[in-house]
Tab-separated table of C-alpha atoms and ligand atoms in Angstrom:
chain	number	residue	atom	x	y	z
S	322	MET	CA	43.173	53.273	25.803
S	323	THR	CA	43.351	56.807	24.489
S	324	LEU	CA	43.205	60.083	26.341
S	325	GLN	CA	40.526	61.407	23.973
S	326	GLY	CA	38.615	64.262	25.556
S	327	LYS	CA	40.776	64.460	28.677
S	328	HIS	CA	41.763	67.909	29.924
S	329	ILE	CA	45.289	67.941	31.300
S	330	VAL	CA	47.076	70.861	32.951
S	331	LEU	CA	50.796	70.253	32.459
S	332	GLY	CA	52.881	72.195	34.986
S	333	ILE	CA	56.521	72.822	34.064
S	334	THR	CA	59.123	74.158	36.487
S	335	GLY	CA	62.764	75.298	36.292
S	336	SER	CA	64.704	72.092	35.813
S	337	ILE	CA	66.895	71.024	32.936
S	338	ALA	CA	64.358	68.192	32.458
S	339	ALA	CA	61.899	70.882	31.258
S	340	TYR	CA	63.021	70.102	27.707
S	341	LYS	CA	61.519	66.622	28.107
S	342	ALA	CA	58.142	68.202	28.909
S	343	ALA	CA	57.818	69.044	25.201
S	344	SER	CA	57.934	65.316	24.302
S	345	LEU	CA	55.511	64.586	27.115
S	346	ALA	CA	53.065	67.246	25.866
S	347	ARG	CA	53.344	65.738	22.382
S	348	LEU	CA	52.545	62.218	23.641
S	349	LEU	CA	49.515	63.465	25.568
S	350	ILE	CA	48.199	65.404	22.577
S	351	LYS	CA	48.782	62.551	20.127
S	352	SER	CA	46.667	60.399	22.407
S	353	GLY	CA	43.766	62.867	22.169
S	354	ALA	CA	44.162	64.947	25.336
S	355	GLU	CA	43.741	68.713	25.448
S	356	VAL	CA	46.793	70.125	27.201
S	357	GLN	CA	47.100	73.498	28.925
S	358	ILE	CA	50.625	74.336	29.985
S	359	VAL	CA	51.309	76.361	33.111
S	360	ILE	CA	54.998	77.191	33.479
S	361	THR	CA	56.943	78.901	36.265
S	362	PRO	CA	59.175	81.903	35.504
S	363	ALA	CA	62.265	79.670	35.994
S	364	GLY	CA	60.765	77.025	33.712
S	365	LYS	CA	60.794	79.539	30.857
S	366	GLU	CA	64.585	79.795	31.200
S	367	PHE	CA	64.815	76.135	30.194
S	368	ILE	CA	62.217	75.854	27.438
S	369	THR	CA	60.507	78.549	25.451
S	370	PRO	CA	56.739	79.075	25.646
S	371	VAL	CA	56.725	79.306	21.831
S	372	THR	CA	57.805	75.667	21.499
S	373	LEU	CA	55.195	74.579	24.020
S	374	SER	CA	52.280	76.581	22.650
S	375	ALA	CA	53.097	75.359	19.126
S	376	LEU	CA	52.737	71.792	20.424
S	377	THR	CA	49.562	72.297	22.426
S	378	GLY	CA	47.858	74.856	20.194
S	379	LYS	CA	47.141	76.980	23.276
S	380	PRO	CA	48.984	79.987	24.725
S	381	VAL	CA	51.153	78.977	27.658
S	382	VAL	CA	50.029	80.380	31.008
S	383	SER	CA	52.739	81.734	33.271
S	384	GLU	CA	51.825	85.069	34.804
S	385	PHE	CA	48.656	86.099	36.596
S	386	PHE	CA	48.188	88.862	34.037
S	387	THR	CA	49.066	89.085	30.348
S	388	ALA	CA	51.318	92.114	29.909
S	389	ASN	CA	49.636	95.201	28.442
S	390	ASP	CA	46.174	93.862	27.671
S	391	GLY	CA	45.036	93.321	31.263
S	392	THR	CA	43.903	89.704	30.645
S	393	TRP	CA	43.660	87.824	33.914
S	394	HIS	CA	44.413	84.099	33.877
S	395	SER	CA	42.146	82.282	36.258
S	396	HIS	CA	43.792	79.501	38.239
S	397	VAL	CA	40.311	78.726	39.575
S	398	ASP	CA	38.954	78.111	36.053
S	399	LEU	CA	41.909	75.825	35.303
S	400	GLY	CA	41.210	73.942	38.523
S	401	GLN	CA	37.656	73.286	37.355
S	402	TRP	CA	38.562	72.519	33.736
S	403	ALA	CA	41.182	69.851	34.344
S	404	ASP	CA	40.686	66.092	34.607
S	405	LEU	CA	44.309	65.810	35.747
S	406	MET	CA	47.164	68.125	36.720
S	407	LEU	CA	50.570	66.718	35.897
S	408	ILE	CA	53.652	68.573	37.136
S	409	ALA	CA	56.681	67.389	35.187
S	410	PRO	CA	59.373	68.271	35.951
S	411	ALA	CA	58.780	69.340	39.569
S	412	THR	CA	61.814	70.946	41.220
S	413	ALA	CA	62.690	70.695	44.931
S	414	SER	CA	61.553	74.303	45.324
S	415	THR	CA	58.143	73.638	43.707
S	416	LEU	CA	57.638	70.510	45.837
S	417	GLY	CA	58.368	72.601	48.935
S	418	LYS	CA	55.945	75.330	47.909
S	419	MET	CA	53.237	72.835	47.043
S	420	ALA	CA	53.652	71.018	50.349
S	421	ASN	CA	53.461	74.251	52.316
S	422	GLY	CA	50.984	76.308	50.317
S	423	VAL	CA	53.417	79.027	49.231
S	424	ALA	CA	51.273	80.319	46.377
S	425	ASP	CA	53.674	82.827	44.828
S	426	ASN	CA	53.309	81.874	41.172
S	427	MET	CA	50.641	80.808	38.720
S	428	LEU	CA	51.606	77.138	38.894
S	429	ILE	CA	51.217	76.884	42.664
S	430	THR	CA	47.932	78.836	42.715
S	431	THR	CA	46.643	76.508	39.995
S	432	TYR	CA	47.789	73.513	42.055
S	433	MET	CA	46.029	74.838	45.139
S	434	SER	CA	42.794	75.469	43.198
S	435	MET	CA	42.916	72.062	41.516
S	436	LYS	CA	39.756	69.962	41.720
S	437	ALA	CA	41.270	67.133	39.696
S	438	PRO	CA	43.860	64.561	40.837
S	439	VAL	CA	47.509	65.658	40.715
S	440	MET	CA	50.514	63.648	39.498
S	441	ILE	CA	54.037	64.893	40.168
S	442	ALA	CA	57.278	63.852	38.488
S	443	PRO	CA	60.171	65.280	40.554
S	444	ALA	CA	63.491	66.142	38.912
S	445	MET	CA	66.608	67.326	40.719
S	446	ASP	CA	70.172	66.512	41.606
S	447	LEU	CA	70.761	63.400	43.746
S	448	ASP	CA	71.698	65.300	46.918
S	449	MET	CA	68.669	67.545	46.674
S	450	PHE	CA	66.469	64.510	46.149
S	451	ALA	CA	68.039	62.729	49.117
S	452	HIS	CA	67.692	65.778	51.404
S	453	PRO	CA	65.308	65.192	54.319
S	454	ALA	CA	63.375	68.351	53.339
S	455	THR	CA	62.543	66.801	49.940
S	456	THR	CA	61.675	63.458	51.519
S	457	ARG	CA	59.372	65.209	53.967
S	458	ASN	CA	57.750	67.378	51.268
S	459	ILE	CA	57.057	64.317	49.128
S	460	GLU	CA	55.519	62.569	52.122
S	461	ILE	CA	53.309	65.602	52.753
S	462	LEU	CA	52.234	65.707	49.088
S	463	ARG	CA	51.396	61.994	49.233
S	464	SER	CA	49.293	62.676	52.325
S	465	TYR	CA	47.308	65.209	50.216
S	466	GLY	CA	46.485	62.353	47.828
S	467	ASN	CA	48.935	63.502	45.115
S	468	ILE	CA	50.522	60.750	43.046
S	469	ILE	CA	54.320	60.810	42.876
S	470	ILE	CA	56.038	59.425	39.784
S	471	GLU	CA	59.373	58.454	41.313
S	472	PRO	CA	62.463	59.825	39.590
S	473	ALA	CA	64.810	57.343	37.948
S	474	SER	CA	68.463	56.637	38.756
S	475	GLY	CA	71.199	57.355	36.273
S	476	GLU	CA	73.432	60.110	35.037
S	477	LEU	CA	72.215	63.550	36.036
S	478	ALA	CA	72.725	66.901	34.307
S	479	SER	CA	75.518	67.553	36.830
S	480	HIS	CA	77.230	64.373	35.514
S	481	LEU	CA	76.812	62.860	38.962
S	482	ILE	CA	75.154	59.469	39.057
S	483	GLY	CA	72.210	58.776	41.356
S	484	LYS	CA	68.479	59.091	41.868
S	485	GLY	CA	66.829	62.342	40.725
S	486	ARG	CA	66.380	62.201	36.924
S	487	MET	CA	62.829	62.875	35.875
S	488	GLU	CA	61.194	59.678	34.670
S	489	GLU	CA	61.255	59.416	30.859
S	490	PRO	CA	58.259	61.025	29.048
S	491	GLU	CA	57.122	57.607	27.704
S	492	ASN	CA	56.918	56.219	31.247
S	493	ILE	CA	55.144	59.299	32.610
S	494	PHE	CA	52.685	59.044	29.726
S	495	LYS	CA	52.130	55.365	30.595
S	496	ALA	CA	51.440	56.311	34.236
S	497	VAL	CA	48.846	58.854	33.020
S	498	GLU	CA	47.222	56.256	30.760
S	499	ASP	CA	47.110	53.707	33.604
S	500	PHE	CA	45.626	56.313	35.901
S	501	PHE	CA	42.762	57.032	33.492
S	502	ALA	CA	42.278	53.347	32.621
S	503	LYS	CA	41.544	52.663	36.287
S	504	GLN	CA	38.859	55.348	36.186
S	505	GLN	CA	36.971	53.715	33.312
S	506	THR	CA	34.316	52.445	35.687
S	507	LEU	CA	31.541	52.842	33.104
S	508	ALA	CA	33.397	51.145	30.234
S	509	LYS	CA	31.025	49.323	27.860
S	510	LYS	CA	27.958	50.850	29.559
S	511	LYS	CA	25.352	52.645	27.468
S	512	ILE	CA	23.681	55.658	28.999
S	513	LEU	CA	20.870	57.844	27.721
S	514	ILE	CA	20.830	61.421	28.974
S	515	THR	CA	18.150	64.009	28.276
S	516	ALA	CA	19.123	67.654	28.694
S	517	GLY	CA	17.978	71.220	28.227
S	518	PRO	CA	14.497	72.656	27.800
S	519	SER	CA	11.806	71.768	25.296
S	520	TYR	CA	10.262	74.401	23.042
S	521	GLU	CA	6.579	74.025	22.323
S	522	LYS	CA	5.612	75.979	19.220
S	523	ILE	CA	2.798	78.510	19.267
S	524	ASP	CA	3.431	79.810	15.752
S	525	PRO	CA	6.502	79.909	13.456
S	526	VAL	CA	8.267	82.488	15.658
S	527	ARG	CA	7.002	81.902	19.202
S	528	PHE	CA	7.175	79.070	21.653
S	529	ILE	CA	6.555	78.082	25.270
S	530	GLY	CA	9.857	77.198	26.893
S	531	ASN	CA	11.784	77.434	30.142
S	532	TYR	CA	15.098	78.689	31.500
S	533	SER	CA	16.985	75.362	31.420
S	534	SER	CA	20.504	75.900	30.010
S	535	GLY	CA	21.367	72.212	29.560
S	536	LYS	CA	24.567	72.623	31.614
S	537	MET	CA	23.743	69.898	34.125
S	538	GLY	CA	22.853	67.328	31.443
S	539	PHE	CA	25.927	68.181	29.379
S	540	SER	CA	28.183	67.853	32.450
S	541	LEU	CA	26.630	64.458	33.133
S	542	ALA	CA	27.172	63.361	29.528
S	543	GLU	CA	30.804	64.430	29.617
S	544	GLU	CA	31.495	62.781	32.962
S	545	CYS	CA	29.844	59.488	31.905
S	546	ALA	CA	31.837	59.550	28.645
S	547	ASN	CA	35.074	60.299	30.495
S	548	ARG	CA	34.431	57.201	32.573
S	549	GLY	CA	34.146	55.118	29.423
S	550	ALA	CA	30.376	54.999	28.864
S	551	GLU	CA	28.792	55.332	25.439
S	552	VAL	CA	26.367	58.212	25.800
S	553	ILE	CA	23.323	59.189	23.793
S	554	LEU	CA	22.600	62.809	24.639
S	555	VAL	CA	19.123	63.909	23.599
S	556	THR	CA	19.029	67.651	24.028
S	557	GLY	CA	16.521	70.411	23.615
S	558	PRO	CA	17.626	73.795	22.187
S	559	VAL	CA	20.758	74.967	24.069
S	560	SER	CA	23.768	77.070	23.164
S	561	LEU	CA	26.276	74.488	24.433
S	562	THR	CA	28.775	72.511	22.391
S	563	ILE	CA	30.173	69.106	23.254
S	564	SER	CA	32.776	67.018	21.523
S	565	HIS	CA	33.702	63.586	22.799
S	566	PRO	CA	34.061	60.404	20.768
S	567	ASN	CA	31.796	58.513	23.196
S	568	ILE	CA	28.910	60.985	22.933
S	569	THR	CA	26.228	60.862	20.243
S	570	ARG	CA	24.234	64.075	20.359
S	571	ILE	CA	20.648	64.163	19.124
S	572	ASP	CA	19.173	67.666	18.902
S	573	VAL	CA	15.429	67.976	19.337
S	574	GLU	CA	13.066	70.837	19.925
S	575	SER	CA	9.723	69.717	21.323
S	576	ALA	CA	8.821	67.328	24.123
S	577	GLU	CA	7.343	65.015	21.517
S	578	GLU	CA	10.615	64.846	19.583
S	579	MET	CA	12.486	64.199	22.833
S	580	TYR	CA	9.965	61.489	23.728
S	581	ASN	CA	10.426	59.742	20.364
S	582	ALA	CA	14.225	59.894	20.430
S	583	SER	CA	14.385	58.690	24.058
S	584	LEU	CA	11.988	55.800	23.543
S	585	LYS	CA	13.913	54.629	20.512
S	586	ALA	CA	17.244	54.644	22.366
S	587	PHE	CA	16.191	53.286	25.746
S	588	PRO	CA	15.794	49.515	25.052
S	589	SER	CA	19.536	49.097	24.378
S	590	MET	CA	20.639	51.303	27.311
S	591	ASP	CA	21.951	50.267	30.725
S	592	ALA	CA	20.713	53.466	32.327
S	593	ALA	CA	18.925	56.721	31.583
S	594	ILE	CA	19.436	60.010	33.373
S	595	LEU	CA	16.532	62.323	32.627
S	596	CYS	CA	17.804	65.775	33.263
S	597	ALA	CA	15.754	67.690	30.687
S	598	ALA	CA	13.235	70.282	31.787
S	599	VAL	CA	10.452	69.003	29.567
S	600	ALA	CA	7.400	71.228	29.119
S	601	ASP	CA	4.420	69.596	30.750
S	602	PHE	CA	2.043	71.175	28.222
S	603	ARG	CA	2.031	72.242	24.593
S	604	PRO	CA	-0.379	74.494	22.692
S	605	ALA	CA	-3.310	72.459	21.437
S	606	GLN	CA	-3.133	74.308	18.151
S	607	LYS	CA	-0.007	75.330	16.238
S	608	TYR	CA	-0.584	78.379	14.047
S	609	ASP	CA	1.012	78.057	10.585
S	610	GLU	CA	1.428	81.813	10.337
S	611	LYS	CA	2.588	84.375	12.850
S	612	VAL	CA	-0.298	85.352	15.117
S	613	LYS	CA	-1.171	89.010	14.549
S	614	ARG	CA	-1.629	91.539	17.300
S	615	GLY	CA	-5.300	92.274	17.942
S	616	GLU	CA	-7.590	93.958	20.448
S	617	ASP	CA	-9.167	90.725	21.698
S	618	LEU	CA	-7.815	88.363	24.274
S	619	LEU	CA	-5.782	85.561	22.761
S	620	ASN	CA	-6.416	82.267	24.470
S	621	ILE	CA	-3.959	79.459	24.007
S	622	SER	CA	-5.305	76.112	25.129
S	623	LEU	CA	-2.679	73.701	26.371
S	624	VAL	CA	-2.709	69.926	26.219
S	625	PRO	CA	-0.450	67.741	28.379
S	626	ASN	CA	2.746	66.291	26.924
S	627	LYS	CA	3.628	62.651	27.345
S	628	ASP	CA	5.868	61.959	30.331
S	629	ILE	CA	9.124	60.480	29.042
S	630	ALA	CA	10.286	59.412	32.496
S	631	ALA	CA	7.031	57.630	33.320
S	632	THR	CA	6.999	55.866	29.936
S	633	LEU	CA	10.599	54.670	30.314
S	634	GLY	CA	9.702	53.643	33.877
S	635	LYS	CA	7.036	51.307	32.450
S	636	MET	CA	9.420	49.899	29.824
S	637	LYS	CA	12.295	49.436	32.282
S	638	LYS	CA	13.887	45.980	32.603
S	639	ALA	CA	15.314	44.795	35.933
S	640	SER	CA	18.866	45.404	34.697
S	641	GLN	CA	18.197	49.020	33.718
S	642	LEU	CA	18.524	52.049	35.972
S	643	LEU	CA	16.358	55.127	35.687
S	644	ILE	CA	17.344	58.416	37.275
S	645	GLY	CA	15.095	61.451	37.238
S	646	PHE	CA	15.374	65.039	38.408
S	647	ALA	CA	12.958	67.125	40.387
S	648	LEU	CA	12.954	70.877	40.672
S	649	GLU	CA	10.513	71.865	43.361
S	650	THR	CA	9.548	75.136	44.925
S	651	ASN	CA	7.674	73.683	47.895
S	652	ASP	CA	7.313	70.432	49.866
S	653	GLU	CA	10.242	69.154	47.825
S	654	GLU	CA	10.990	65.837	49.505
S	655	ASN	CA	7.389	64.624	49.527
S	656	ASN	CA	6.870	65.566	45.897
S	657	ALA	CA	10.144	63.930	44.911
S	658	LEU	CA	9.196	60.708	46.698
S	659	LYS	CA	5.831	60.662	44.907
S	660	LYS	CA	7.649	61.049	41.568
S	661	ILE	CA	9.929	58.095	42.289
S	662	VAL	CA	6.841	55.892	42.661
S	663	LYS	CA	4.784	57.425	39.855
S	664	LYS	CA	7.606	57.223	37.299
S	665	ASN	CA	9.189	53.992	38.606
S	666	LEU	CA	12.580	55.686	39.115
S	667	ASP	CA	15.555	54.170	40.937
S	668	TYR	CA	16.835	57.562	42.069
S	669	ILE	CA	15.684	61.129	41.959
S	670	VAL	CA	18.015	64.112	42.047
S	671	LEU	CA	16.409	66.939	43.905
S	672	ASN	CA	17.373	70.514	43.242
S	673	SER	CA	15.593	73.347	44.789
S	674	LEU	CA	15.031	76.832	43.446
S	675	ASN	CA	15.331	78.006	47.061
S	676	ASP	CA	19.086	77.371	47.199
S	677	LYS	CA	21.307	80.263	46.114
S	678	GLY	CA	23.467	79.369	43.104
S	679	ALA	CA	21.461	76.226	42.329
S	680	GLY	CA	19.242	75.407	39.376
S	681	PHE	CA	18.789	76.980	35.955
S	682	LYS	CA	21.605	78.933	34.268
S	683	TYR	CA	24.085	78.738	37.143
S	684	ASP	CA	27.398	76.910	36.776
S	685	THR	CA	26.841	75.545	40.261
S	686	ASN	CA	24.178	73.340	41.744
S	687	LYS	CA	23.135	72.027	45.137
S	688	ILE	CA	21.440	68.678	45.139
S	689	ALA	CA	20.093	65.870	47.256
S	690	ILE	CA	19.761	62.333	45.893
S	691	ILE	CA	16.896	60.155	47.081
S	692	SER	CA	16.856	56.444	46.307
S	693	LYS	CA	13.711	54.415	45.708
S	694	SER	CA	14.111	52.964	49.192
S	695	GLY	CA	13.780	56.529	50.510
S	696	ILE	CA	17.412	57.088	51.583
S	697	ARG	CA	18.381	60.727	51.167
S	698	LYS	CA	21.891	62.113	50.751
S	699	ASP	CA	22.541	65.865	50.692
S	700	PHE	CA	25.468	67.510	48.925
S	701	GLU	CA	27.168	70.902	49.203
S	702	LEU	CA	26.898	73.642	46.553
S	703	LYS	CA	29.410	72.575	43.879
S	704	SER	CA	30.286	73.127	40.216
S	705	LYS	CA	28.003	71.209	37.835
S	706	LYS	CA	31.024	69.099	36.806
S	707	GLU	CA	31.494	67.993	40.417
S	708	VAL	CA	27.756	67.525	40.890
S	709	ALA	CA	27.757	65.269	37.801
S	710	SER	CA	30.537	63.249	39.382
S	711	ASP	CA	28.592	62.910	42.658
S	712	ILE	CA	25.434	61.808	40.822
S	713	ILE	CA	27.339	59.143	38.902
S	714	ASP	CA	29.222	57.917	41.990
S	715	GLU	CA	25.990	57.674	43.929
S	716	THR	CA	23.683	56.151	41.325
S	717	LEU	CA	25.840	54.205	38.853
S	718	SER	CA	28.623	52.873	41.079
S	719	GLY	CA	26.711	49.579	41.456
S	720	PHE	CA	27.566	48.658	37.866
S	721	PRO	CA	30.151	45.884	37.692
S	722	ILE	CA	33.422	47.125	36.162
S	723	LEU	CA	33.857	45.634	32.703
S	724	VAL	CA	37.239	46.844	31.491
T	2111	C5P	O1	6.970	65.639	36.899
T	2111	C5P	P1	8.185	66.464	36.729
T	2111	C5P	O2	8.233	67.209	35.426
T	2111	C5P	O3	8.524	67.362	37.878
T	2111	C5P	O4	9.376	65.380	36.721
T	2111	C5P	C1	10.664	65.712	36.463
T	2111	C5P	C2	11.418	64.527	35.906
T	2111	C5P	O5	10.637	63.889	34.880
T	2111	C5P	C3	12.687	64.935	35.246
T	2111	C5P	O6	13.599	63.855	35.346
T	2111	C5P	C4	12.253	65.179	33.809
T	2111	C5P	O7	13.342	65.069	32.900
T	2111	C5P	C5	11.249	64.079	33.618
T	2111	C5P	N1	10.176	64.399	32.666
T	2111	C5P	C6	10.093	63.711	31.467
T	2111	C5P	N2	9.045	63.953	30.592
T	2111	C5P	C7	8.142	64.890	30.857
T	2111	C5P	C8	8.196	65.626	32.068
T	2111	C5P	C9	9.234	65.360	32.945
T	2111	C5P	O8	10.942	62.854	31.225
T	2111	C5P	N3	7.168	65.137	29.961
């Protein structure tokens, strides 16, 4: 198990154990994770940001603003970016603030904006750890779903002996690995994802296209890969980048190229999620040279493209799942239901252009998922990363876990 591709926010607070956070950051990075450190002002008294940023290759975040240049650090963006927030060491004061929502520094605001699971490794003197306030705060944090990595017993910085030492970096790292291993619900599964628009050439410089940004398909690819699946991502022209060892990206331009790449991949897949906004038509004639301006009307005749979803629907074996998307402007549910039948889909993800913040270009989306038996589930407006997670939970959770 490696942490390849995982985004981890490592929170460091003002405890002598902060020096061990450097080893922890190193272990996480060696295992392939991307680590963003958020440190409290007191934390910086124990370990310098220079040491930490040299290890992670990223500037350490500590203040809301970077002095002099007006850069604002967004705790909300960090909350969306992370797959895990790990606070190690967590002092008694930080535990208290987290439990009670006292958002007076960057670390606590990041914690309160966190969309990902949170693991906490407390570190303090034995009496502080044994104090009923700490016990109560830890109980409250557990009730929020946070995972506590219990401190160890032994000699403390005060030379007293008792429970309160932060767990050793190797053991915290192991807890992180175990946590992600449990999430590998799509291990050994192969998933085809189509994303982005298709460009249908008119002449060497012009095309018929659409506004699809590819963000939804890329979020799905990343989320499937993070859960252990091997992903083939067939994408039309987009400006997005993706780097994950489980993702093979195939760039195409036209619907025909997407059709060919998808048909080739599908037989060995366990599922396909067809997120691409494929052009339904292409120009009947492709001009070899740029069409010149003239006085006459220019007519471009269009011929229909092949439907990838419907073709895969015909090829589909009983063990394979097929998930399509529908973007409708009117009578959405009826049209979506017709598409399930016509294309032999197992699920259709419905997004409507009528919902604010949903659809093309946005970082957010609002969806409903309809199964082939006609059961509909509606979701709130969420980030595309969260929407990807919902789609996978809803449509691919039936896969047996093969770890
Ligand atoms: O029929 P409509 O284009 O609305 O269907 C949308 C669904 O079908 C999407 O999942 C889309 O990716 C897929 N599709 C396709 N090939 C096409 C047209 C649409 O796979 N040529």
